[in-house]
JSON list of C-alpha atoms in Angstrom, two decimals:
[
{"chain": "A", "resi": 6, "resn": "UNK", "atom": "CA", "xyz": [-30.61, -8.88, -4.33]},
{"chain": "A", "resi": 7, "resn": "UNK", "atom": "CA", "xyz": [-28.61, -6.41, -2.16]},
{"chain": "A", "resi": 8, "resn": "UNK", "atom": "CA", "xyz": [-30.03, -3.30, -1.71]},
{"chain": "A", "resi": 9, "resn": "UNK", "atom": "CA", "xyz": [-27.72, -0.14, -2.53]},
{"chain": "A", "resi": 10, "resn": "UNK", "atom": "CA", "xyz": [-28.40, 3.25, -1.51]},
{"chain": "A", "resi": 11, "resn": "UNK", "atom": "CA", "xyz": [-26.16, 6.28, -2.93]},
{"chain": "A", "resi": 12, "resn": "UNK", "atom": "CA", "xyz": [-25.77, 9.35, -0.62]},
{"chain": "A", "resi": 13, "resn": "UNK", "atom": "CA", "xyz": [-24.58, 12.86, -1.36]},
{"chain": "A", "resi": 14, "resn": "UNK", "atom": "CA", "xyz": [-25.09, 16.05, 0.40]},
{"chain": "A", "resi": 15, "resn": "UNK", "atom": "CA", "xyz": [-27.11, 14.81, 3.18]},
{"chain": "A", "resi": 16, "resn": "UNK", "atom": "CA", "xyz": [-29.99, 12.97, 0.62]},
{"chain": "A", "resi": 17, "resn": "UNK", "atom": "CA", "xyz": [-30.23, 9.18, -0.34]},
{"chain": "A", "resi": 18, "resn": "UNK", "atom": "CA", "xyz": [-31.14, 8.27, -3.60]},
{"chain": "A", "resi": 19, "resn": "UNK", "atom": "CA", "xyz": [-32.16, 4.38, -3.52]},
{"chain": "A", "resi": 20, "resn": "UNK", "atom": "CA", "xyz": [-30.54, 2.33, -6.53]},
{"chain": "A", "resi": 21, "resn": "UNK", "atom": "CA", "xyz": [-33.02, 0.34, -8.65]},
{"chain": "A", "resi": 22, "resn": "UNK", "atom": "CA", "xyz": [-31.56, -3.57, -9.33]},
{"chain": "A", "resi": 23, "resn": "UNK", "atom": "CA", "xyz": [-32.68, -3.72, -12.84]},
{"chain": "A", "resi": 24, "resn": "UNK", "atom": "CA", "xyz": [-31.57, -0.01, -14.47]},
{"chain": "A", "resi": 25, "resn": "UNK", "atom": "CA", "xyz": [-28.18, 1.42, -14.14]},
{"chain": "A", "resi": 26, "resn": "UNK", "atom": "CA", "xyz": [-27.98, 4.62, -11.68]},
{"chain": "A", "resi": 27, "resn": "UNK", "atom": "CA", "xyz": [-26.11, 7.48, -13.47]},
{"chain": "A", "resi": 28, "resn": "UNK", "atom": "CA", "xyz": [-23.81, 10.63, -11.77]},
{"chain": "A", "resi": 29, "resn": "UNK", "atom": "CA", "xyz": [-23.08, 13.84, -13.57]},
{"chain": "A", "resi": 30, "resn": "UNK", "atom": "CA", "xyz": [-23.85, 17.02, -14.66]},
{"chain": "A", "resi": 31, "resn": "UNK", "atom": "CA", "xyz": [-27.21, 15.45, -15.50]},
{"chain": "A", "resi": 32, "resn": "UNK", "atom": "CA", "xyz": [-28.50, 11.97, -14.56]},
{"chain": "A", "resi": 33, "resn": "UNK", "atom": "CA", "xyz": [-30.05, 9.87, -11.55]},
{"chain": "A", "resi": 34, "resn": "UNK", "atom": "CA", "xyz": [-27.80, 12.24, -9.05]},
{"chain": "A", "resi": 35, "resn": "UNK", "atom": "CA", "xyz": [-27.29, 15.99, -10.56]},
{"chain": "A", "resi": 36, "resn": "UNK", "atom": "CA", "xyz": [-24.47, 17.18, -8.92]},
{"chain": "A", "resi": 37, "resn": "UNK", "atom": "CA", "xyz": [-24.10, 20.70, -10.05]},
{"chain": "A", "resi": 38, "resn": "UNK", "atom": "CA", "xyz": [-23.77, 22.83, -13.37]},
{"chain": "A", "resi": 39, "resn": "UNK", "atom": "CA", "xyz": [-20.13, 22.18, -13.14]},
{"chain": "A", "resi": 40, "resn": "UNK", "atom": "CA", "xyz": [-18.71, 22.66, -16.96]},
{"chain": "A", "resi": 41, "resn": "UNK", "atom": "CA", "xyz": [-15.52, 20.58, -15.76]},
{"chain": "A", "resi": 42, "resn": "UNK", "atom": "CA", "xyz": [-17.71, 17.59, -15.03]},
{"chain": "A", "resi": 43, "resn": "UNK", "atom": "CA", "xyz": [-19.20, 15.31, -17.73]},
{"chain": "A", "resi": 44, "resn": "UNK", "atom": "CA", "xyz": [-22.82, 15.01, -18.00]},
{"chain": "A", "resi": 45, "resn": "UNK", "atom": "CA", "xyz": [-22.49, 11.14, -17.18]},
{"chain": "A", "resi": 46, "resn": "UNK", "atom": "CA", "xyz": [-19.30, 10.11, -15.48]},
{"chain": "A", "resi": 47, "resn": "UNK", "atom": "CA", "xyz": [-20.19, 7.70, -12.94]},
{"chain": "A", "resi": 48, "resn": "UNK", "atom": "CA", "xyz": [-22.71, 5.04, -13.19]},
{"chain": "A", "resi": 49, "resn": "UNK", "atom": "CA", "xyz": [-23.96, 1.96, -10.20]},
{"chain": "A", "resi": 50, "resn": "UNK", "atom": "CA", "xyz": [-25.51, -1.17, -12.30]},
{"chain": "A", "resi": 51, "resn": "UNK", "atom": "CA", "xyz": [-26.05, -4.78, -11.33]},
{"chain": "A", "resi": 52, "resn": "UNK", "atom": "CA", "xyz": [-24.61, -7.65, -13.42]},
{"chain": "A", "resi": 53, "resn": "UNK", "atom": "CA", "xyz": [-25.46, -10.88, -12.36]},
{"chain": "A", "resi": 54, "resn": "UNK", "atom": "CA", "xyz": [-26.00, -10.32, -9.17]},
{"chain": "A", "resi": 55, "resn": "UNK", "atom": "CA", "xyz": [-22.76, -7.99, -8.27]},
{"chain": "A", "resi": 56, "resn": "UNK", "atom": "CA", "xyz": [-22.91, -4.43, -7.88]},
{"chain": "A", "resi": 57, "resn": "UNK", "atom": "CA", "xyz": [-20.41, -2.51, -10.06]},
{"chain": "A", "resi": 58, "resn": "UNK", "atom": "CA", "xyz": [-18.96, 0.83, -10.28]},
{"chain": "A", "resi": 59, "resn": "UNK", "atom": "CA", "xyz": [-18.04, 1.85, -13.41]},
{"chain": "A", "resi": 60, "resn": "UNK", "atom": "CA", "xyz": [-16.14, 5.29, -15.03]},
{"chain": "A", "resi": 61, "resn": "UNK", "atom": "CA", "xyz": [-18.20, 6.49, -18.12]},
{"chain": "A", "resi": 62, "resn": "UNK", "atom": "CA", "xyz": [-16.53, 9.51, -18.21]},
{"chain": "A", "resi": 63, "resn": "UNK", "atom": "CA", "xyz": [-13.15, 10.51, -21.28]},
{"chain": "A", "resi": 64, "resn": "UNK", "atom": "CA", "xyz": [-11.20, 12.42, -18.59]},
{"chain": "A", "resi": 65, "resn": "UNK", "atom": "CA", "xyz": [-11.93, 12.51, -15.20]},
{"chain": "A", "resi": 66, "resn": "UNK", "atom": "CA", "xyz": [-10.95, 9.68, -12.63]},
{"chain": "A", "resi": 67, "resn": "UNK", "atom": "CA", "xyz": [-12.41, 9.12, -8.85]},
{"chain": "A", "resi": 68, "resn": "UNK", "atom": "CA", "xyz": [-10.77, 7.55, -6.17]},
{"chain": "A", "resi": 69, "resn": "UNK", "atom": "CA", "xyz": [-12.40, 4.76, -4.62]},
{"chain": "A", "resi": 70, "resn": "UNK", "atom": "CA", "xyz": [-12.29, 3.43, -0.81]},
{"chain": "A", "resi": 71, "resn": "UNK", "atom": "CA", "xyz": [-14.06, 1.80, 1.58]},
{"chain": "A", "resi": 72, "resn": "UNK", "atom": "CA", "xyz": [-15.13, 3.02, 4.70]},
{"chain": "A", "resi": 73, "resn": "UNK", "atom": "CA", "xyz": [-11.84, 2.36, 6.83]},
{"chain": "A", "resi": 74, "resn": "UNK", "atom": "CA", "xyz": [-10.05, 3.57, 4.22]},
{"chain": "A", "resi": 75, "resn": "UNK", "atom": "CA", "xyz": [-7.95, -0.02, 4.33]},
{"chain": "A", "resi": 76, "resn": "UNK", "atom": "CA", "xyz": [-8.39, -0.41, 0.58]},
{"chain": "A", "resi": 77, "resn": "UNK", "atom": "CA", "xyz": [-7.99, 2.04, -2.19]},
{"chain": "A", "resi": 78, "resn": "UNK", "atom": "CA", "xyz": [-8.29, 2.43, -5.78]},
{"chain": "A", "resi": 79, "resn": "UNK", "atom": "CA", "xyz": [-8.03, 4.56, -8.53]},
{"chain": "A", "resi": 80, "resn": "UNK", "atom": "CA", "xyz": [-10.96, 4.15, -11.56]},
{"chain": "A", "resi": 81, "resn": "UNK", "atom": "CA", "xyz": [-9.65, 5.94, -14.73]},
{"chain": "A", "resi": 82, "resn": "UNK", "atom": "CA", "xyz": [-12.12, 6.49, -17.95]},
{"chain": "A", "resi": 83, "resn": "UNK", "atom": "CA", "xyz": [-13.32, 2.99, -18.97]},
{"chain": "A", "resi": 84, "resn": "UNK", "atom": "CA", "xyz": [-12.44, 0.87, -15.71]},
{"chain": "A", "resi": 85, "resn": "UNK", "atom": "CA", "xyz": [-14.73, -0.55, -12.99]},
{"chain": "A", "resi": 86, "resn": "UNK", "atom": "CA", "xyz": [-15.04, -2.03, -9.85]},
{"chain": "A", "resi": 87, "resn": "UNK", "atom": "CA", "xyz": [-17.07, -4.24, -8.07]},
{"chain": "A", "resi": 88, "resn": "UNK", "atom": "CA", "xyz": [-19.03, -2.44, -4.57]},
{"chain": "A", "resi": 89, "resn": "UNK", "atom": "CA", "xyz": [-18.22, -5.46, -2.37]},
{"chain": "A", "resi": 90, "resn": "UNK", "atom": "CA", "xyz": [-18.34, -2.99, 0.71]},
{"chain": "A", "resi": 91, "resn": "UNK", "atom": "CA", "xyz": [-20.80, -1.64, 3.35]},
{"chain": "A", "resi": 92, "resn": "UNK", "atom": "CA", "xyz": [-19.45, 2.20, 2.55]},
{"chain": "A", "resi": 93, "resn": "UNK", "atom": "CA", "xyz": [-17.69, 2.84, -0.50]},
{"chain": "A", "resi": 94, "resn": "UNK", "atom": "CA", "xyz": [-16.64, 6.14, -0.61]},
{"chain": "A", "resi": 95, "resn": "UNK", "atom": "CA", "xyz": [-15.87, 7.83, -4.15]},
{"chain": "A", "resi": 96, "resn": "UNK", "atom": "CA", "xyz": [-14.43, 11.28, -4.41]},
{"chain": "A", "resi": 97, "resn": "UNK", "atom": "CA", "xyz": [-13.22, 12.96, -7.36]},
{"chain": "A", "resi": 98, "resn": "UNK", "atom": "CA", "xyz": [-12.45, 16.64, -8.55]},
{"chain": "A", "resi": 99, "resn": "UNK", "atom": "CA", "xyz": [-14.03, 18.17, -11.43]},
{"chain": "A", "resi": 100, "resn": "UNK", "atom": "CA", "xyz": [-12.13, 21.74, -12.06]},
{"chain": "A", "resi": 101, "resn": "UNK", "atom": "CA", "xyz": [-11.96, 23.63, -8.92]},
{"chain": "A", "resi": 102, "resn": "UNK", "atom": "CA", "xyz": [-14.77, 21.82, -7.40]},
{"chain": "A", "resi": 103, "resn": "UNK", "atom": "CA", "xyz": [-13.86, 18.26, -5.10]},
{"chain": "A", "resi": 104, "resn": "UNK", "atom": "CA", "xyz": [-17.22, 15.50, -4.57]},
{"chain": "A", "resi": 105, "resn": "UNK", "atom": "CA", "xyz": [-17.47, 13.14, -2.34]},
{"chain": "A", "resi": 106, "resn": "UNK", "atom": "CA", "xyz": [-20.69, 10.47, -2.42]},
{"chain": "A", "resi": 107, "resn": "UNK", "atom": "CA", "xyz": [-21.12, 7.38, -0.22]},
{"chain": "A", "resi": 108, "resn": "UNK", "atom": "CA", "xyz": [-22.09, 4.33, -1.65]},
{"chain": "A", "resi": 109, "resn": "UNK", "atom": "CA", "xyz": [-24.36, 1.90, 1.12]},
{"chain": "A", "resi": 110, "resn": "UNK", "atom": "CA", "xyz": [-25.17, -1.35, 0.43]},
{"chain": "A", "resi": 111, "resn": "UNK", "atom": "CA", "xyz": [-27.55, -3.72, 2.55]},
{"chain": "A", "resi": 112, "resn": "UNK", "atom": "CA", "xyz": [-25.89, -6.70, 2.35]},
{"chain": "A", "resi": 113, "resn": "UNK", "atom": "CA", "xyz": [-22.38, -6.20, 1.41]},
{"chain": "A", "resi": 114, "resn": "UNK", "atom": "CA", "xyz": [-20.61, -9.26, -0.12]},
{"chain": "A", "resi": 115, "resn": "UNK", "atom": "CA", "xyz": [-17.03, -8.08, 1.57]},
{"chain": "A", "resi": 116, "resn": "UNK", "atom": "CA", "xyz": [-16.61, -7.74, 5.31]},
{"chain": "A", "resi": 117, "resn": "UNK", "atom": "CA", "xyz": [-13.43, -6.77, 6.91]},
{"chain": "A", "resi": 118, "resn": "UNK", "atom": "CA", "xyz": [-12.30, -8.50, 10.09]},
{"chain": "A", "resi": 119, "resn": "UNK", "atom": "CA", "xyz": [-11.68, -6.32, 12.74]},
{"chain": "A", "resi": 120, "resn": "UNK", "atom": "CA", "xyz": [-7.90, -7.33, 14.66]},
{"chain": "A", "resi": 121, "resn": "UNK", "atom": "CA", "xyz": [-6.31, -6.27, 18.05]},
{"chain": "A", "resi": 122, "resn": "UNK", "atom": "CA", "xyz": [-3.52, -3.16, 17.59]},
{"chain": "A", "resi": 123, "resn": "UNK", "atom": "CA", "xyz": [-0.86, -3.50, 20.02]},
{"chain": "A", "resi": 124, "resn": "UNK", "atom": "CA", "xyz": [1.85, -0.95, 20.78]},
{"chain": "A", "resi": 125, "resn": "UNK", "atom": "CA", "xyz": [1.98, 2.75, 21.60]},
{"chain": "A", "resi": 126, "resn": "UNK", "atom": "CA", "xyz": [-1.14, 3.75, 19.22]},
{"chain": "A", "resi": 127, "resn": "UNK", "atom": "CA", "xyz": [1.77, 5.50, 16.94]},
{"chain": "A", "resi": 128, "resn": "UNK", "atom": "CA", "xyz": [0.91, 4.38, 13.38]},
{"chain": "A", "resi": 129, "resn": "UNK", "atom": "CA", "xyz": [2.78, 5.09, 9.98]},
{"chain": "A", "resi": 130, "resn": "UNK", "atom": "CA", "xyz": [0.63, 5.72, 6.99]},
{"chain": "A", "resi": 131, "resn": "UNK", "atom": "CA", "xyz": [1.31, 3.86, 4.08]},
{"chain": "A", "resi": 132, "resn": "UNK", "atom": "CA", "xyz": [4.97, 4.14, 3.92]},
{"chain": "A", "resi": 133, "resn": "UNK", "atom": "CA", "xyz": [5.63, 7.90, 3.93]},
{"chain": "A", "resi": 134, "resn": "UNK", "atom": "CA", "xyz": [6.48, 9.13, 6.79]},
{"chain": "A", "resi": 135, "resn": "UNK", "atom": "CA", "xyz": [5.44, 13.00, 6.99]},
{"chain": "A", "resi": 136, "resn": "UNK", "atom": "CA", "xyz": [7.01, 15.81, 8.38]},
{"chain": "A", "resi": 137, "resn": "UNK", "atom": "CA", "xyz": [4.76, 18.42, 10.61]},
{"chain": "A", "resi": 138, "resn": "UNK", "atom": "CA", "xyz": [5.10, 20.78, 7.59]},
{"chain": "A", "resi": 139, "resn": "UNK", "atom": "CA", "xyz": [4.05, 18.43, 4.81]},
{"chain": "A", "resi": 140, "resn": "UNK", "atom": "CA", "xyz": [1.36, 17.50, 7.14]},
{"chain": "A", "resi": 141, "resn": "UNK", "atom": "CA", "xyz": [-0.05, 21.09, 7.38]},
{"chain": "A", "resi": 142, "resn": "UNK", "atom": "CA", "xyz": [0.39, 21.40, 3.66]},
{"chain": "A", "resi": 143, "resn": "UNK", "atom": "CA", "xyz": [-2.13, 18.76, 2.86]},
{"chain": "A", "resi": 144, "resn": "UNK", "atom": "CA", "xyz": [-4.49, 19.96, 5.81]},
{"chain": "A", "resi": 145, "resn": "UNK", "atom": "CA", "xyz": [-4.48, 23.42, 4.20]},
{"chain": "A", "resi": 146, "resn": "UNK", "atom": "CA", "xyz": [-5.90, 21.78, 0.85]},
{"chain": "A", "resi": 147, "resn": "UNK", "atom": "CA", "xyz": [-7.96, 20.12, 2.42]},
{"chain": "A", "resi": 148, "resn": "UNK", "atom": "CA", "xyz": [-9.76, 22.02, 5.16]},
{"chain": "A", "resi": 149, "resn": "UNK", "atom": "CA", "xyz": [-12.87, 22.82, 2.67]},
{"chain": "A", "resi": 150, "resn": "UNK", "atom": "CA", "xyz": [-13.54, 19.29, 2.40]},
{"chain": "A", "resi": 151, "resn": "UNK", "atom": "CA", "xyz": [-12.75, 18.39, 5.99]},
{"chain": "A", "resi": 152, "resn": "UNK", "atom": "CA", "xyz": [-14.82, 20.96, 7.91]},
{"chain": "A", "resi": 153, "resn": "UNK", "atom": "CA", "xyz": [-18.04, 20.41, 5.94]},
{"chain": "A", "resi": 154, "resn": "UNK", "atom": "CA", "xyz": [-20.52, 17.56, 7.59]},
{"chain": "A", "resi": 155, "resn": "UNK", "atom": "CA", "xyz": [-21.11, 14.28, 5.22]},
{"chain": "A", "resi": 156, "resn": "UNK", "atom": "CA", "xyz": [-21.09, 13.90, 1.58]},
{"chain": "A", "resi": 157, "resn": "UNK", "atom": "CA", "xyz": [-20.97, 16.96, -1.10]},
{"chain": "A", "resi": 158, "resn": "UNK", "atom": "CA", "xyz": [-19.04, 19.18, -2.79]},
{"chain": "A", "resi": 159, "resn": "UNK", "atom": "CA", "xyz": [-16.25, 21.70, -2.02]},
{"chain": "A", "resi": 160, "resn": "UNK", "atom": "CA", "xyz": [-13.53, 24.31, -3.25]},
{"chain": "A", "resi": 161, "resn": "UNK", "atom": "CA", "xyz": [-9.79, 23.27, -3.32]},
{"chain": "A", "resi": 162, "resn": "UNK", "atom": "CA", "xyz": [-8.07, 26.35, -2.14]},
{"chain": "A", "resi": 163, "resn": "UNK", "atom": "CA", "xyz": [-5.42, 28.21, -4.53]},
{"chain": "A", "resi": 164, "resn": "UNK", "atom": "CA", "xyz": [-1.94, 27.44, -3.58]},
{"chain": "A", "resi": 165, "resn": "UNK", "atom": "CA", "xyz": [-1.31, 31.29, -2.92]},
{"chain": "A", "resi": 166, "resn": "UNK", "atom": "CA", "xyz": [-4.54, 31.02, -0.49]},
{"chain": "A", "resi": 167, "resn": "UNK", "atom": "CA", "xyz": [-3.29, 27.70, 0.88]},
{"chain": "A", "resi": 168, "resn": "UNK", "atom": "CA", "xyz": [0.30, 29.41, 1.56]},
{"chain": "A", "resi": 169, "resn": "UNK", "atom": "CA", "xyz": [-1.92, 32.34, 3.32]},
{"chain": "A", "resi": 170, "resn": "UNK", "atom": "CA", "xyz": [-3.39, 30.01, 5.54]},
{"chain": "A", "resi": 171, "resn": "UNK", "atom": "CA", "xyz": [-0.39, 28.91, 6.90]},
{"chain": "A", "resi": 172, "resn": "UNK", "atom": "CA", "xyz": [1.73, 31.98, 6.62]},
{"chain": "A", "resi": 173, "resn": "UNK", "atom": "CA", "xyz": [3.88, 30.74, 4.25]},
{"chain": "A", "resi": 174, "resn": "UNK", "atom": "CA", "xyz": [5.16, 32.13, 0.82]},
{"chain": "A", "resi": 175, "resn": "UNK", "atom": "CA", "xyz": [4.16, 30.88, -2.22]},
{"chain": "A", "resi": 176, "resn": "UNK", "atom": "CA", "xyz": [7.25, 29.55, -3.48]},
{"chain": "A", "resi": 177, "resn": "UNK", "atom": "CA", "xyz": [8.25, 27.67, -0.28]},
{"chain": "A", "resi": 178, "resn": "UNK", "atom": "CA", "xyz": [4.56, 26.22, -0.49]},
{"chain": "A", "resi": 179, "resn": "UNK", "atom": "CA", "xyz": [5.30, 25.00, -3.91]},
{"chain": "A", "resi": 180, "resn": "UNK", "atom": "CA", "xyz": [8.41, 23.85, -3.14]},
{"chain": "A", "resi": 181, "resn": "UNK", "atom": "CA", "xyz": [6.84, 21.54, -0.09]},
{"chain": "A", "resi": 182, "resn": "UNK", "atom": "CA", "xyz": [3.90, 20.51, -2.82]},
{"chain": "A", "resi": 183, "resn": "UNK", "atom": "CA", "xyz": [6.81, 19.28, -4.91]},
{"chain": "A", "resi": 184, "resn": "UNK", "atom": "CA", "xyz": [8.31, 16.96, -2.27]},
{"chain": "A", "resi": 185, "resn": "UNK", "atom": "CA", "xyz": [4.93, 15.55, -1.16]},
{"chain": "A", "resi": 186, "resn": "UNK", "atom": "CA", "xyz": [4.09, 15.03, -4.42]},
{"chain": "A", "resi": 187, "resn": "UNK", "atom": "CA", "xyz": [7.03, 13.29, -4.99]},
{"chain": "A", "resi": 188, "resn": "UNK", "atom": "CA", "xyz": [6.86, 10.95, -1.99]},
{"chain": "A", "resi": 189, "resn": "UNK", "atom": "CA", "xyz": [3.64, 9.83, -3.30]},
{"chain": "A", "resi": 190, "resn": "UNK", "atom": "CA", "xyz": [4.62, 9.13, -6.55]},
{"chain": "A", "resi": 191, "resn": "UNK", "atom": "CA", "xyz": [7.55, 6.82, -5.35]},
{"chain": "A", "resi": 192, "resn": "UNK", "atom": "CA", "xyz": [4.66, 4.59, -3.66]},
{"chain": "A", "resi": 193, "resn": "UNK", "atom": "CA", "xyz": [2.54, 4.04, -6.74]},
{"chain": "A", "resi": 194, "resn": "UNK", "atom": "CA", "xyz": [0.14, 7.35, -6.15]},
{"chain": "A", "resi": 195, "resn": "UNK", "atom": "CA", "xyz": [-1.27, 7.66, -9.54]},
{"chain": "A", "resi": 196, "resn": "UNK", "atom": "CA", "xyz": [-1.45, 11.68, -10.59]},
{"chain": "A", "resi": 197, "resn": "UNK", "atom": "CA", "xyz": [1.10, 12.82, -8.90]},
{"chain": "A", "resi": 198, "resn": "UNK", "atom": "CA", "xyz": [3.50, 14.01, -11.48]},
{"chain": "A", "resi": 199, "resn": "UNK", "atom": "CA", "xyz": [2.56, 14.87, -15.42]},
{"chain": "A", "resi": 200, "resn": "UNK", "atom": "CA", "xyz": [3.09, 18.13, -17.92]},
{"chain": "A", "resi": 201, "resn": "UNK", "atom": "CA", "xyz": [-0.64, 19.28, -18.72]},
{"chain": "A", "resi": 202, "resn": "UNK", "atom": "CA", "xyz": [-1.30, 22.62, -19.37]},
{"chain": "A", "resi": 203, "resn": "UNK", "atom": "CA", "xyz": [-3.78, 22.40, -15.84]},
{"chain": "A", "resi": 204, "resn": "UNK", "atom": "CA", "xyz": [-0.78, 19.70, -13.98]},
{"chain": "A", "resi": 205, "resn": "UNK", "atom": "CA", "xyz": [-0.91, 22.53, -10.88]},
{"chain": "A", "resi": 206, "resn": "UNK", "atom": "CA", "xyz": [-4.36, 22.14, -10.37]},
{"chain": "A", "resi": 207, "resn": "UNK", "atom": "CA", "xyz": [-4.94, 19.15, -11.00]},
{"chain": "A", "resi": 208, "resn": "UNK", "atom": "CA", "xyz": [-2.20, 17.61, -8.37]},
{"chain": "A", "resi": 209, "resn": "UNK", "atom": "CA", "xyz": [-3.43, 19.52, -5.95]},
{"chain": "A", "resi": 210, "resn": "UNK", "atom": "CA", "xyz": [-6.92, 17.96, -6.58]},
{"chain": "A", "resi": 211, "resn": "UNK", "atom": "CA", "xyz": [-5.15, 14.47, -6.56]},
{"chain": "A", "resi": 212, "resn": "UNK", "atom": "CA", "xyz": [-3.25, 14.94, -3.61]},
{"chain": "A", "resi": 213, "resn": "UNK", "atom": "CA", "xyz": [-6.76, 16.29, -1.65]},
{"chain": "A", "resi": 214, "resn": "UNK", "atom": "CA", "xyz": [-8.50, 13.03, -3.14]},
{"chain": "A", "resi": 215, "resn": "UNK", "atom": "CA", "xyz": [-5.92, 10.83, -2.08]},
{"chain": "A", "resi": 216, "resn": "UNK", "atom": "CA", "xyz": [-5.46, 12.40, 1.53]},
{"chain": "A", "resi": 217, "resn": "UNK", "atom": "CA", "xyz": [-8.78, 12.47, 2.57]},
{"chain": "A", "resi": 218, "resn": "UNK", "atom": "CA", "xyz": [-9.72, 9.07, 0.79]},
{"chain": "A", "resi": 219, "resn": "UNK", "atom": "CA", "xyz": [-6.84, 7.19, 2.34]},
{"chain": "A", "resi": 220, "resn": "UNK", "atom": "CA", "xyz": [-7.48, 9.18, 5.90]},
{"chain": "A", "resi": 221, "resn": "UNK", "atom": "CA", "xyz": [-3.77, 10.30, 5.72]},
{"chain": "A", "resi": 222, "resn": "UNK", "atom": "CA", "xyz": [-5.69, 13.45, 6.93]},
{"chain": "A", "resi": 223, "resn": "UNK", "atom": "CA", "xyz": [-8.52, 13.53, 8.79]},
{"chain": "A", "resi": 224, "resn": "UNK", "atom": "CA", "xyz": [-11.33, 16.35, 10.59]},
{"chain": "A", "resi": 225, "resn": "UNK", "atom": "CA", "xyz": [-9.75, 15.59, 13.46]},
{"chain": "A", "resi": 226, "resn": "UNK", "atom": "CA", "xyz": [-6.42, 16.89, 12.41]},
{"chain": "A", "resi": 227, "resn": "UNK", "atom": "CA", "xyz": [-7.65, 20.36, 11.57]},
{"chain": "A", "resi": 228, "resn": "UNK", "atom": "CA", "xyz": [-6.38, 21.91, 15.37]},
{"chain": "A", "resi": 229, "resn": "UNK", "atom": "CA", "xyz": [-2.81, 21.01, 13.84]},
{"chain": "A", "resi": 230, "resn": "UNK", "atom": "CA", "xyz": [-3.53, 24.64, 11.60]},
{"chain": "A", "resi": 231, "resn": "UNK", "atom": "CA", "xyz": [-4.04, 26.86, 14.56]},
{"chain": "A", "resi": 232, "resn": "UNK", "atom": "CA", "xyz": [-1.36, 25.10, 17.11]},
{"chain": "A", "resi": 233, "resn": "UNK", "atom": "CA", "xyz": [2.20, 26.87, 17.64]},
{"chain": "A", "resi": 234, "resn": "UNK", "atom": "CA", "xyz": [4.38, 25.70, 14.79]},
{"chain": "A", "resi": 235, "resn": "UNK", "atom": "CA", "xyz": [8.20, 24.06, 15.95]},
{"chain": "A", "resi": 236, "resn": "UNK", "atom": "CA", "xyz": [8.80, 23.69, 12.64]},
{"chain": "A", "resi": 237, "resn": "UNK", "atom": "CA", "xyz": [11.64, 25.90, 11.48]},
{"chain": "A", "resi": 238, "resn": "UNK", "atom": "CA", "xyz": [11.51, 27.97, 8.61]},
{"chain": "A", "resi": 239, "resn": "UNK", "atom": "CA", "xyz": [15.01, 26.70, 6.93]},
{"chain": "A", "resi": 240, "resn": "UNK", "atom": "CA", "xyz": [13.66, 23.38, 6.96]},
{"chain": "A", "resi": 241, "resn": "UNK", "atom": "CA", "xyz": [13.94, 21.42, 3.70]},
{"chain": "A", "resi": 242, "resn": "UNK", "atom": "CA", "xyz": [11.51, 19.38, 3.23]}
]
């Protein structure tokens, strides 16, 4: 039986093959008193002999990646998916508040196969092609959960706070949010667009779990805040 080993916020909690692990508000793995989050949401069981990840939750949804971030998914209330990797990373927002836990297993029954990249080292992600300032948009949601080390838990910045960061106004930084948004959604990027009473917040929160999931942003892309900006501020983006 392969071993799997669930880590969050520097600690490892081992998984036990013959009782299911739960995440929540309470559980195997507290995560915090956070109202927004269910009590159970996520829960790591065996059945016959495969690992599964499965949504217990009514509301909330996690995205769901391996460790290259080559394969993604989205697990809504109700759906699971088998943990075929050797990293699965799971992040998910709960309120204000974005999680991210690592799920190791021993003896995964999925292993990618590494191939040669040839060219100029230029890549396009997915297929949207970003402009600089969409690019710093996303980075400014994102820096919380960028800058701190490993697994946890961190605040999604207000868009007024995000559009302080980067010296912008808050009505051209909702206006950028819009178009991002909207190239996502014309790629299949569930959560993108909707009418709920909390649809601001909760896009942002999808587009942070999304970015940083599917590395469209990454630590290393942080300088990209503090650089000299060529972007001009007429663009329309």
């Amino acid at each position: 039986m392969t071993a799997v080993t669930v880590e969050f916020a520097g600690e490892y909690f081992p998984v036990e093959p013959d009782a299911a692990f739960t995440v929540g508000r309470e559980g195997d793995l507290e995560l915090d008193d956070n109202l927004f989050l269910h009590r159970h949401f996520l829960e790591i069981a065996n059945d016959d002999g495969l690992w599964w990840l499965t949504n217990v939750g009514t509301r909330l949804s996690a995205t769901v990646t391996d460790s290259a971030g080559g394969v993604q998914a989205w697990l809504a209330p109700g759906a699971r998916l088998p943990l075929v990797f050797e990293r699965t990373t799971v992040v998910f927002t709960a309120g204000p508040t974005t999680y991210e836990l690592t799920v190791h297993a021993d003896e995964p029954a999925f292993r990618a196969t590494r191939r040669e990249i040839e060219g100029d080292g230029a890549s396009t992600i997915g297929a949207v092609p970003l402009t600089e300032s969409q690019k710093l948009l996303i980075l400014a949601l994102a820096e919380p959960q960028l800058r701190r080390d490993g697994t946890g838990m961190s605040e999604i910045p207000s868009s007024s706070k995000a559009a302080e960061r980067l010296g912008w106004t808050v009505t051209r930084f909702n206006r950028k949010l819009d178009n991002v948004c909207d190239k996502l959604d014309r790629i299949g990027v569930p959560g993108m667009r909707g009418g709920q009473r909390n649809f601001a917040t909760n896009r942002r929160a999808r587009l942070v779990e999304h970015a940083v999931a599917s590395r469209l942003v990454t630590r290393e892309d942080l300088a990209l805040l503090d650089a000299p900006r060529s972007e001009p501020e007429g663009e329309l983006d």
